[in-house]
Tab-separated table of C-alpha atoms and ligand atoms in Angstrom:
chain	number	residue	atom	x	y	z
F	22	UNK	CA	-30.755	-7.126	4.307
F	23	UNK	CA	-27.112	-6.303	2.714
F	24	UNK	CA	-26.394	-2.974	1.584
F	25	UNK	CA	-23.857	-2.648	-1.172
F	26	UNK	CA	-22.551	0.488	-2.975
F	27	UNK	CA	-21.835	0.372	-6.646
F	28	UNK	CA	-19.078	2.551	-8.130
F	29	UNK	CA	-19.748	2.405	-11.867
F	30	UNK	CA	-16.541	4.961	-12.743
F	31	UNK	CA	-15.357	5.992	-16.022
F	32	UNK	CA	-15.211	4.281	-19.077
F	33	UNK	CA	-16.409	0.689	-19.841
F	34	UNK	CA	-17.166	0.965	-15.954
F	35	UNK	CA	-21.061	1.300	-15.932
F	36	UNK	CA	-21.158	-0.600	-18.988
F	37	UNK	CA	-19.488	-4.152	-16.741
F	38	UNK	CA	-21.074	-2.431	-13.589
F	39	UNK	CA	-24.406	-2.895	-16.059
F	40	UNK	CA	-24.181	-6.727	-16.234
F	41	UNK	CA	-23.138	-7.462	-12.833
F	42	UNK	CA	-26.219	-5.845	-11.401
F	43	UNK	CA	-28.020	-8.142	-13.518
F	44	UNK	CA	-26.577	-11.280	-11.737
F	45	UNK	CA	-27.104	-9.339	-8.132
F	46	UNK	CA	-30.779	-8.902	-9.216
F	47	UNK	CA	-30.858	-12.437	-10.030
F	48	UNK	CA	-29.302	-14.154	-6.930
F	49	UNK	CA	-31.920	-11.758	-4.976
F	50	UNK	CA	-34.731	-13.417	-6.852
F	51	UNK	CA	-33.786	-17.065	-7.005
F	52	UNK	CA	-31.518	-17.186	-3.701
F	53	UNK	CA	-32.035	-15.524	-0.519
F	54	UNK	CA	-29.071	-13.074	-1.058
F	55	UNK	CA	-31.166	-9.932	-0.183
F	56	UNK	CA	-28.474	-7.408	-1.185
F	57	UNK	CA	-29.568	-4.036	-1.691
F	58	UNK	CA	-27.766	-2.033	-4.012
F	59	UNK	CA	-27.329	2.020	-3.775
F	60	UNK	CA	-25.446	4.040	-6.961
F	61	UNK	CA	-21.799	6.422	-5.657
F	62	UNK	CA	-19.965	8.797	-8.233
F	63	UNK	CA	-16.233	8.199	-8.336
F	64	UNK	CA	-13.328	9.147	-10.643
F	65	UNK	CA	-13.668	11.202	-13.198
F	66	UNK	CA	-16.951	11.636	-13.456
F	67	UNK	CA	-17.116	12.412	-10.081
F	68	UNK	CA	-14.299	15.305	-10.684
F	69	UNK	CA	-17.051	16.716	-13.169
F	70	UNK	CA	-19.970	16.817	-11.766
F	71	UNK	CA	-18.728	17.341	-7.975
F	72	UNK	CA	-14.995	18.939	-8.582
F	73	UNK	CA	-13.332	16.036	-6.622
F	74	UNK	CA	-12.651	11.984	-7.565
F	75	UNK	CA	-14.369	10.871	-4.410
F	76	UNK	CA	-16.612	13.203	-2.939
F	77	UNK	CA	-17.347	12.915	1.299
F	78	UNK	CA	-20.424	11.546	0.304
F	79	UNK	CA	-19.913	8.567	-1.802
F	80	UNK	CA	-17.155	7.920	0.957
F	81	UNK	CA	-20.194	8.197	3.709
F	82	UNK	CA	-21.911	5.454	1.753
F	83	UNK	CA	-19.132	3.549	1.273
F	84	UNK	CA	-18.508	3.390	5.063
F	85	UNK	CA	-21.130	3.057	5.990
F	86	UNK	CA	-21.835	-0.528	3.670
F	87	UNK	CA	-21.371	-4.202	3.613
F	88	UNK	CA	-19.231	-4.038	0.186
F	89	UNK	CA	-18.567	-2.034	-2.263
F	90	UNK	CA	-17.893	-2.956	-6.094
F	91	UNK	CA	-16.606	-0.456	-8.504
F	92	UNK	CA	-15.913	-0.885	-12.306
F	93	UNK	CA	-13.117	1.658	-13.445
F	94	UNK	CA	-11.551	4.834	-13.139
F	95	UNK	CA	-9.533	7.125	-14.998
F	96	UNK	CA	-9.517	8.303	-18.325
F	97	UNK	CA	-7.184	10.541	-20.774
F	98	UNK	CA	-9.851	13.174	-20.374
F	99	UNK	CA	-8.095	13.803	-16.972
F	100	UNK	CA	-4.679	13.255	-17.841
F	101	UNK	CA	-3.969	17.226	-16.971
F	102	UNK	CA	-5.720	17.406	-13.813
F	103	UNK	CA	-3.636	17.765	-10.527
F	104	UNK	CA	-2.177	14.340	-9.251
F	105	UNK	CA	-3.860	15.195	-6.066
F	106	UNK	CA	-7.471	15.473	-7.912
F	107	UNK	CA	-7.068	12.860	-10.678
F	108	UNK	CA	-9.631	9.810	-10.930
F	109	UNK	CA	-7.186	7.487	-9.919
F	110	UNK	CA	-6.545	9.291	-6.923
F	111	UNK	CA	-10.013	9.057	-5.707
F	112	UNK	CA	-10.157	5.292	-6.022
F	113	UNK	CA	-6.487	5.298	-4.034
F	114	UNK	CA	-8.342	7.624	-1.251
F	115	UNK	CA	-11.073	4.999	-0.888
F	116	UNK	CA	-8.675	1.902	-0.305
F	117	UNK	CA	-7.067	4.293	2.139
F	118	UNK	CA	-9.740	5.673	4.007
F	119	UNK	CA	-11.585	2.159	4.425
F	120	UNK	CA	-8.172	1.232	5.620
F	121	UNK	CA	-8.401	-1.914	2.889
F	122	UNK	CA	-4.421	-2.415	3.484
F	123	UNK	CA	-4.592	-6.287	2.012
F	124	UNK	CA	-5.788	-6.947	-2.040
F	125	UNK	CA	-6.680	-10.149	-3.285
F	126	UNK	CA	-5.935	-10.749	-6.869
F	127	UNK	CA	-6.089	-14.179	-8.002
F	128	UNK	CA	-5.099	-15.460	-11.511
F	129	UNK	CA	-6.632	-18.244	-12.759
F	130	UNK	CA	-6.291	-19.899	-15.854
F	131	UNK	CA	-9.928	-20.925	-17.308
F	132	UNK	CA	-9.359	-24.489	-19.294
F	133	UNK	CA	-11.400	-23.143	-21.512
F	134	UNK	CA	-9.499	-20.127	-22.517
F	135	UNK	CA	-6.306	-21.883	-22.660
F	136	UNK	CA	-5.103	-20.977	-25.814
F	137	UNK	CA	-5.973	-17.189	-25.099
F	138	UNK	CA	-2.300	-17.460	-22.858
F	139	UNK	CA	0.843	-15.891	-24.659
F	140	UNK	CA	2.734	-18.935	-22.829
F	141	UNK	CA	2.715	-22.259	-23.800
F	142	UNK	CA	-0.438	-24.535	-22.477
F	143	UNK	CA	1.769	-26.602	-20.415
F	144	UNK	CA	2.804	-23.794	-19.018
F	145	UNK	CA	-0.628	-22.680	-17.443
F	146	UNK	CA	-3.016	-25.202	-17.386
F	147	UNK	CA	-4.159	-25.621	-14.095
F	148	UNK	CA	-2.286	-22.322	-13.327
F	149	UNK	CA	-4.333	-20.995	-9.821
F	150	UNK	CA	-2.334	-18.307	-8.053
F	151	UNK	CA	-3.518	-15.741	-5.673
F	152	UNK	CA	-1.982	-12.743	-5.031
F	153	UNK	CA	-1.892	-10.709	-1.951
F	154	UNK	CA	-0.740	-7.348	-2.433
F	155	UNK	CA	-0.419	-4.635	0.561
F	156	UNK	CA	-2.529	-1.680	-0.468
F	157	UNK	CA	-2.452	1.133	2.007
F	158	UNK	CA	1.103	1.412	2.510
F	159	UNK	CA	4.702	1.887	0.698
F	160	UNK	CA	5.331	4.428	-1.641
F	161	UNK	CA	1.962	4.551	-2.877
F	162	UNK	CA	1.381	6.545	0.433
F	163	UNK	CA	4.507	7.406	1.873
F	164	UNK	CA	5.832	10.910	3.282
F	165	UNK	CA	7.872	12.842	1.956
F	166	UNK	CA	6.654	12.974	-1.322
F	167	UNK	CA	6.578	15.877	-4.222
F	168	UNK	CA	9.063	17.187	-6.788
F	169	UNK	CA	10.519	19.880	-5.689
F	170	UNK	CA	12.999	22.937	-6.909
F	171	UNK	CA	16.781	22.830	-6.087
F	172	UNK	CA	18.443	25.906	-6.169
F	173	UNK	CA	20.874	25.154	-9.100
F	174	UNK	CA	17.492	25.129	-11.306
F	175	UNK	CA	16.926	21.418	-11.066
F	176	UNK	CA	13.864	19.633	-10.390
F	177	UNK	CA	13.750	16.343	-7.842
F	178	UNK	CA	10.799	14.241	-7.545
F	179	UNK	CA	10.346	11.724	-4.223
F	180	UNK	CA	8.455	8.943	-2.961
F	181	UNK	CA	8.918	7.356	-0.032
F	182	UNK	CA	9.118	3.517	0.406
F	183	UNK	CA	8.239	3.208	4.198
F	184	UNK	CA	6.540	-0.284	5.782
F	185	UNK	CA	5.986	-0.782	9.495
F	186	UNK	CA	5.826	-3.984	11.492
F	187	UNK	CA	2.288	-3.929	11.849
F	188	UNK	CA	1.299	-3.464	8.654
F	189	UNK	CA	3.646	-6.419	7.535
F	190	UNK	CA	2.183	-8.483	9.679
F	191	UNK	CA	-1.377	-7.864	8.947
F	192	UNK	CA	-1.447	-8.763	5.592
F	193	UNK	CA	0.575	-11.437	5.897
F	194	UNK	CA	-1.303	-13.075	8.275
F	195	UNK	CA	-4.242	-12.815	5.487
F	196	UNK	CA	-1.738	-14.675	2.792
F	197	UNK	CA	-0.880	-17.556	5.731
F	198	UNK	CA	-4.766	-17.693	6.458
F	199	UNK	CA	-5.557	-17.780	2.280
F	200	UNK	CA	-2.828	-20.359	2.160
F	201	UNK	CA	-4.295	-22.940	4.659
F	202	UNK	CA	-7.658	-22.603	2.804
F	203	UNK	CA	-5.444	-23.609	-0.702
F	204	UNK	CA	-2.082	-25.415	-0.837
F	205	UNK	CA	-0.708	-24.072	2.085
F	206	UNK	CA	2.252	-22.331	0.490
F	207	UNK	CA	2.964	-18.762	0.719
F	208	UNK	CA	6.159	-16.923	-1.358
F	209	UNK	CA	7.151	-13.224	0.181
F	210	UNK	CA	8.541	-10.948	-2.248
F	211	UNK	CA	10.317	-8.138	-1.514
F	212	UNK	CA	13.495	-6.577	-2.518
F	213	UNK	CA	15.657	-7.130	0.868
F	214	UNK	CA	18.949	-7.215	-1.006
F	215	UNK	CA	18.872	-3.361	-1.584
F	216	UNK	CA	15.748	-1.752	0.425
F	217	UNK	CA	15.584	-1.703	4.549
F	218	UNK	CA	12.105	-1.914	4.139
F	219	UNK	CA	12.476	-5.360	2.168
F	220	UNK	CA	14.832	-6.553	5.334
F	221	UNK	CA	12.342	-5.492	7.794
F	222	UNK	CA	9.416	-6.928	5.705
F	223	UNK	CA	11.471	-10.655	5.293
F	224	UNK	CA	12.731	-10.571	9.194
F	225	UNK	CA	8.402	-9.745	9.975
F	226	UNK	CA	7.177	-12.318	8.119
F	227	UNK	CA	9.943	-14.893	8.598
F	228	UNK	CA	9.046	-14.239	12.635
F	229	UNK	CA	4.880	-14.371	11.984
F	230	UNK	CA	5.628	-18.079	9.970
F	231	UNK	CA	7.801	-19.507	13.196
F	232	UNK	CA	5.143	-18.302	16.004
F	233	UNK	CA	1.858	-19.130	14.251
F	234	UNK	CA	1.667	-20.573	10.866
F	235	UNK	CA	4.583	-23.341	11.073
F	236	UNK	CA	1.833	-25.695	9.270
F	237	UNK	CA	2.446	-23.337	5.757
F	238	UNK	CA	5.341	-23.803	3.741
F	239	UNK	CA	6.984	-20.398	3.559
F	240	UNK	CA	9.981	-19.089	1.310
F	241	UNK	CA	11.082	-15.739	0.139
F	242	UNK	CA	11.853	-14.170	-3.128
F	243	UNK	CA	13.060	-10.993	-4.348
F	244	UNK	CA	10.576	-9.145	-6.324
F	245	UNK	CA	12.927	-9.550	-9.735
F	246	UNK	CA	13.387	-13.276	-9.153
F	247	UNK	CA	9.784	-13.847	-8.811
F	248	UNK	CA	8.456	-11.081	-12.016
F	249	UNK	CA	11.314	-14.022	-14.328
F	250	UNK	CA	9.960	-17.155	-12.487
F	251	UNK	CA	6.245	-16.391	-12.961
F	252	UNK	CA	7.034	-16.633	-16.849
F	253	UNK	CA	9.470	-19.344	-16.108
F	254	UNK	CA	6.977	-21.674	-14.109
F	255	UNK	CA	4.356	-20.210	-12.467
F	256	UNK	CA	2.861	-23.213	-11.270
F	257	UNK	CA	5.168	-23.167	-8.509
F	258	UNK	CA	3.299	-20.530	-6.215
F	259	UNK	CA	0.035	-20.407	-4.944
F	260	UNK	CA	-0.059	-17.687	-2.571
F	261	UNK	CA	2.642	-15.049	-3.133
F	262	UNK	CA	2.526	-11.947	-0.252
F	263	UNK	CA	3.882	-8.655	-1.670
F	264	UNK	CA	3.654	-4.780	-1.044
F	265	UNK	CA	1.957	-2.171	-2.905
F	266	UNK	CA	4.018	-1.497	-5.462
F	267	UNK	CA	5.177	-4.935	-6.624
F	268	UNK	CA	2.150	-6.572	-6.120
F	269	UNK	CA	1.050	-3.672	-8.582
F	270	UNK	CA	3.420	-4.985	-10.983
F	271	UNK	CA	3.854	-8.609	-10.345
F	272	UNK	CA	-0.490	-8.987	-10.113
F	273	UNK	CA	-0.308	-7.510	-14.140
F	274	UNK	CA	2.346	-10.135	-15.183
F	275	UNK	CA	0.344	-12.347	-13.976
F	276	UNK	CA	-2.995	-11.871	-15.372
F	277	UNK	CA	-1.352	-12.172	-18.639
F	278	UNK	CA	-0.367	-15.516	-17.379
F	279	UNK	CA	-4.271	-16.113	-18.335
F	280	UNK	CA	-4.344	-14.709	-21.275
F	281	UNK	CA	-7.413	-12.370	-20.261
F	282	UNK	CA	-7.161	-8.969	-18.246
F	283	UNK	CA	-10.495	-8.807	-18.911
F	284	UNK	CA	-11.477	-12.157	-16.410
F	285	UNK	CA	-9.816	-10.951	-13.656
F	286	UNK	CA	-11.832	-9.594	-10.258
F	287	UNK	CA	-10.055	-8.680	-7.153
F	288	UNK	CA	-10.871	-7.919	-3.715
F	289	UNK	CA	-9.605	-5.216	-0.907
F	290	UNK	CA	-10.509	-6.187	2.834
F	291	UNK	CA	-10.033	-4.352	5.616
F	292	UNK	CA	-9.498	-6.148	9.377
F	293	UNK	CA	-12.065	-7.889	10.639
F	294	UNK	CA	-14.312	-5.744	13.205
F	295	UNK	CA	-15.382	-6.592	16.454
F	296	UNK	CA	-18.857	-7.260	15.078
F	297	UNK	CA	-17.354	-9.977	12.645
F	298	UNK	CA	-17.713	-7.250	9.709
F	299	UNK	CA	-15.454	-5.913	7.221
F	300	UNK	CA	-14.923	-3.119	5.150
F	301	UNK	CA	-14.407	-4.476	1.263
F	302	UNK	CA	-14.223	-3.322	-2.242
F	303	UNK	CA	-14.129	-5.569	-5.370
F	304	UNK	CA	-13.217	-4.486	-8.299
F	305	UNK	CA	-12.171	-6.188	-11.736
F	306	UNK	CA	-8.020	-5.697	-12.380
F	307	UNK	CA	-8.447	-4.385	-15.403
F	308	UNK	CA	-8.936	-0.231	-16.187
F	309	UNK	CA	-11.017	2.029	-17.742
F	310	UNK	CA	-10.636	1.253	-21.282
F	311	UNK	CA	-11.495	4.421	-22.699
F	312	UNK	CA	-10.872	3.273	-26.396
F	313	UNK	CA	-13.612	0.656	-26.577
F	314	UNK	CA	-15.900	2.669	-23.586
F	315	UNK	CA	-19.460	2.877	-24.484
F	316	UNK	CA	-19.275	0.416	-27.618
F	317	UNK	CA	-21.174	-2.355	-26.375
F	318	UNK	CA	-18.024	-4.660	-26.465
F	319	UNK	CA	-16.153	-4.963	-22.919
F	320	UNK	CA	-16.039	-7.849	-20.998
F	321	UNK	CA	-18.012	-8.170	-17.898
F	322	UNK	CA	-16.968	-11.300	-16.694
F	323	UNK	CA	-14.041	-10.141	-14.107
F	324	UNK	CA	-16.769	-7.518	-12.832
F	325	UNK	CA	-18.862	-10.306	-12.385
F	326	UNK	CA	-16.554	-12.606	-10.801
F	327	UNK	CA	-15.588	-9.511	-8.230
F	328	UNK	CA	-19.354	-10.058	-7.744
F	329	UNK	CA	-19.243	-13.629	-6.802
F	330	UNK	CA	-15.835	-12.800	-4.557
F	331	UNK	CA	-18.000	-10.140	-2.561
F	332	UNK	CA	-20.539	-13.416	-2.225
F	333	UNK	CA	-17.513	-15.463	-0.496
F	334	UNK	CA	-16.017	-13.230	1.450
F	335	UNK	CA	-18.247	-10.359	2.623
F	336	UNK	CA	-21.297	-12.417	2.834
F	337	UNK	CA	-20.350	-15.869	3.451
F	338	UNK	CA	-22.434	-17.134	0.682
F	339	UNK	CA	-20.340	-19.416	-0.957
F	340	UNK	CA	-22.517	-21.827	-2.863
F	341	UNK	CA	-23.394	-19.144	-4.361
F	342	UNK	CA	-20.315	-17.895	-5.225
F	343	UNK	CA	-19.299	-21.553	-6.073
F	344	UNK	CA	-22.402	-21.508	-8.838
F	345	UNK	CA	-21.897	-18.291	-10.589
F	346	UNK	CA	-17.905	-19.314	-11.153
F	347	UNK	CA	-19.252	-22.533	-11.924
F	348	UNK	CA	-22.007	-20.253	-14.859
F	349	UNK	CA	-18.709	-18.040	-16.168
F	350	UNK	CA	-17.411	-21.185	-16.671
F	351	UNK	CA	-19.879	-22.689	-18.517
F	352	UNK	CA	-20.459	-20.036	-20.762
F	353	UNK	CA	-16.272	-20.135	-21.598
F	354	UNK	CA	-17.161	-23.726	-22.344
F	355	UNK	CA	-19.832	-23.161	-24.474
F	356	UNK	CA	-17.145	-20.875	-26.789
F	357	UNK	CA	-18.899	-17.777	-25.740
F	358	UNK	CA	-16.606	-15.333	-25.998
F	359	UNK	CA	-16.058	-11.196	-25.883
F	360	UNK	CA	-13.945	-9.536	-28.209
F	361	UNK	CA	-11.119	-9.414	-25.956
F	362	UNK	CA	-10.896	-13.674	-25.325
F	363	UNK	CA	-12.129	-14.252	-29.020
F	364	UNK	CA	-10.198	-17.092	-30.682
F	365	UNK	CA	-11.309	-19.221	-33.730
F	366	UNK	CA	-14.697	-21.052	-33.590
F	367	UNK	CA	-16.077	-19.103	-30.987
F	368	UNK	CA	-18.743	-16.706	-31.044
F	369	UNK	CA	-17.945	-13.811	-30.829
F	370	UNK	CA	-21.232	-11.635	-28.098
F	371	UNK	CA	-21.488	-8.087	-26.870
F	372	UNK	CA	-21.337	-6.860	-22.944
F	373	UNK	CA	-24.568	-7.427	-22.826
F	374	UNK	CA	-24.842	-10.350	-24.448
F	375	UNK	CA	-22.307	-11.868	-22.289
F	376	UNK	CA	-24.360	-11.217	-18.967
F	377	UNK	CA	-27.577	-12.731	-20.613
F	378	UNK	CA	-25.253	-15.682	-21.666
F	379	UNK	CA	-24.139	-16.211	-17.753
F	380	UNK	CA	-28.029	-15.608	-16.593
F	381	UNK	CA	-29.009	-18.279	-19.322
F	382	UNK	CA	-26.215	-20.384	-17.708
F	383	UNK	CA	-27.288	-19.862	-14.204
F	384	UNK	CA	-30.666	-20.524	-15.076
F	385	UNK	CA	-29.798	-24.177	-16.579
F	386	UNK	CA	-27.231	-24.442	-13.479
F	387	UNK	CA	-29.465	-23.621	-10.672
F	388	UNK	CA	-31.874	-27.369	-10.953
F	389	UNK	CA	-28.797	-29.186	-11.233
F	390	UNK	CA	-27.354	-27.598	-8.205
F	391	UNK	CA	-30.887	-28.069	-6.453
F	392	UNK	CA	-30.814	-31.738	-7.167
F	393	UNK	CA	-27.008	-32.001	-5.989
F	394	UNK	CA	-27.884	-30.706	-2.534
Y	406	IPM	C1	-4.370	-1.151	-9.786
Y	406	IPM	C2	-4.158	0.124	-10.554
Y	406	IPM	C3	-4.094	1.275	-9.566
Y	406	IPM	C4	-2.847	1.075	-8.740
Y	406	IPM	C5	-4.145	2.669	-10.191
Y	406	IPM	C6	-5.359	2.842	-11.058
Y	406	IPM	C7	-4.070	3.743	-9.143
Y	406	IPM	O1	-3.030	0.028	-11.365
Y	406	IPM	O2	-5.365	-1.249	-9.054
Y	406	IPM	O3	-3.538	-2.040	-9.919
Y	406	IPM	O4	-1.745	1.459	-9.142
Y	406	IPM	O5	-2.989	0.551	-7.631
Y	407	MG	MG1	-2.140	-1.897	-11.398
C-alpha cells in the first residue's frame, strides 16, 4: 500500500484536487496502484482554521508519506498577513522542510492545443522542454534577509543570493540524469557575468559535466540570454538547470510557450534515501485563481498530470503514467476543452466535466492498452 497526502489549498485548489482524486480512485480500481489517500490543510485555509500556513501536523503527514500533491495556495484574502505567516509561505516551508531542493517543470506543447500558443506554430510544435529549477536555496531562503531602518529615516530591504557547492551539484546531477533519459542536452543558466554565486554555480557544474556526465551535451547561458531565446527558439533546449529564482521566472515564460498555464504539473524531489525512497510533492504550476475559485470552471488537467508524474517517479508505475498522458491527450483531441484552452469549434466543459471526460477516455484507452501488451 502507498500512502499519499493531498493538499487541496485555497482557491480552485480542492476544486482540481476534486478531479484528480477521481483518476487516483480509478487507477486503484482498474490497476493495482493501491494508493491510499489522507486529506492536510495548507495555505490559507490552514492560517484560518489553525493560525499558521502549514501546521506541524500536516507537515507530520507529509513526512511521513510516499508523495504528496497539492492544488494551490494563496489568495488576496491574505494579502495583509505577515510575510512570515502568509499561504505562500507555508507551501515554501514544506519544499524546505522535505528538503525538495530540485523542481521539475516540464513544458510541453499538446498538438492539439497548438493554436492556444501566443507564438507562431512553427515555433512550438513539438516544443518538449523540462525545466529543473533549484528550490531550497538562493534568495528564496537566504540569510540576511528583512527591511530594516537606517538611521537617516530610510528603509532597506535584503535578500540574500547565496548557493553552495553541494547544492549545485545535487540538482544538477538530477538535470544530467533527466537529460540521458531525453536528448541528452542540458543548458545552465545563471547570471555569472555579475553574481559570484552564478561563477561558482558555472565553475560546479562545468566540473560535475567533465567527471561524470561527458556523454551529455552541456552549455551555459545567462539567465537574460536564455528568458529572449526561449521566445526566439525554444526548440533548442531540452533540459535547462537553473536556481530558484530564475527557474521561477524562466519556468512561467515558458508555460506560455504552450499556450496553457492551466496544463502544466510539476514535481519537487528530494535525494534519494537509503531505502530507495523519496520525499516528493507535485503540484500543477499554475496558482490559486481566486477570481474563477469555486465556479465550476478551472482546469484540472495539470493537477492531473502532477498525478500521473507522482505515478513515474514516486511509484515507478509508468505505464500507467504513460496511459493517463496518453487519456489528457485524447480528450485535447477530441476538442474537449476548459474555459481557459477554449478556441473555436471546441466544446467548451466544466472542472468536472473535464475529469469525467479523461475517465471516459481512460475507460476506452485501457482495452486497447490491454491488447497492446
Ligand atoms: C511557484 C510560485 C511560488 C514560488 C510562490 C507561490 C511562493 O510562484 O511555485 O513558482 O515563487 O516559488
Ligand atoms: Mg512561480
Amino acid at each position: 500500500m502507498k500512502n499519499i497526502v493531498l493538499l487541496p489549498g485555497d482557491g480552485l485548489g480542492p476544486e482540481v484536487m476534486a478531479e484528480a482524486v477521481r483518476v487516483i480512485g480509478w487507477f486503484n480500481d482498474n490497476f493495482d496502484t493501491k494508493i491510499e489517500a489522507e486529506q492536510g490543510d495548507i495555505g490559507g485555509g490552514s492560517y484560518d482554521k489553525h493560525g499558521t500556513p502549514l501546521s506541524d501536523a500536516t507537515l507530520d503527514k507529509c513526512r511521513k508519506a510516499d508523495a504528496v500533491l497539492l492544488g494551490a495556495v494563496g489568495g488576496p484574502k491574505w494579502d495583509k498577513v505577515d510575510y512570515a505567516l502568509r499561504p505562500e509561505a507555508g507551501l515554501l516551508k514544506l519544499r524546505k522542510e522535505l528538503d525538495l531542493f530540485a523542481n521539475l517543470r516540464p513544458a510541453k506543447v499538446f498538438d492539439a492545443l497548438i493554436g492556444a500558443s501566443t507564438l507562431k506554430p512553427e515555433v512550438v510544435k513539438g516544443l518538449d522542454i523540462l525545466i529543473v529549477r533549484e528550490l531550497t536555496g538562493g534568495v528564496y531562503f537566504g540569510e540576511p534577509r528583512g527591511i530594516e531602518k537606517l538611521p537617516n529615516g530610510e528603509r532597506r530591504g535584503v535578500n540574500t543570493q547565496v548557493y553552495t557547492t553541494h547544492e549545485i551539484i545535487r540538482v544538477a546531477r538530477v538535470a544530467f540524469e533527466l537529460a540521458r533519459k531525453r536528448n541528452k542536452k542540458v543548458t545552465s543558466c545563471e547570471k555569472a557575468n555579475v553574481m559570484e554565486s552564478g561563477k561558482l554555480w558555472r565553475e560546479e557544474v562545468t566540473a560535475l559535466h567533465a567527471s561524470d556526465y561527458k556523454d551529455v551535451q552541456l552549455s551555459h547561458m545567462y539567465a537574460d540570454n536564455c528568458a529572449m531565446q526561449l521566445l526566439r527558439n525554444p526548440s533548442q533546449f531540452d533540459v535547462i538547470v537553473t536556481d530558484n529564482l530564475f527557474g521561477d521566472i524562466l519556468s512561467d515564460e515558458a508555460s506560455m510557450l504552450t499556450g496553457s498555464l492551466g496544463m502544466l504539473p510539476s514535481a519537487s524531489l528530494g535525494a534519494v534515501r537509503p531505502d530507495g525512497k523519496r520525499a516528493a510533492l507535485y503540484e500543477p504550476i499554475h496558482g490559486s485563481a481566486p477570481d474563477i475559485a469555486g465556479k465550476n470552471v478551472a482546469n484540472p488537467l495539470a493537477t492531473i498530470l502532477s498525478a500521473a508524474m507522482m505515478y513515474r517517479y514516486s511509484f515507478n508505475l509508468s505505464k500507467e503514467a504513460d496511459l493517463l498522458e496518453a487519456a489528457v491527450e485524447g480528450v485535447l483531441a477530441k476538442n474537449l476543452r476548459t474555459a481557459d484552452i477554449m478556441s473555436e469549434g471546441c466544446r467548451k466543459l466544466s472542472t468536472s466535466d473535464m475529469g469525467a471526460a479523461v475517465i471516459a477516455e481512460l475507460d476506452a484507452l485501457k482495452p486497447k492498452m490491454a491488447a497492446r501488451a
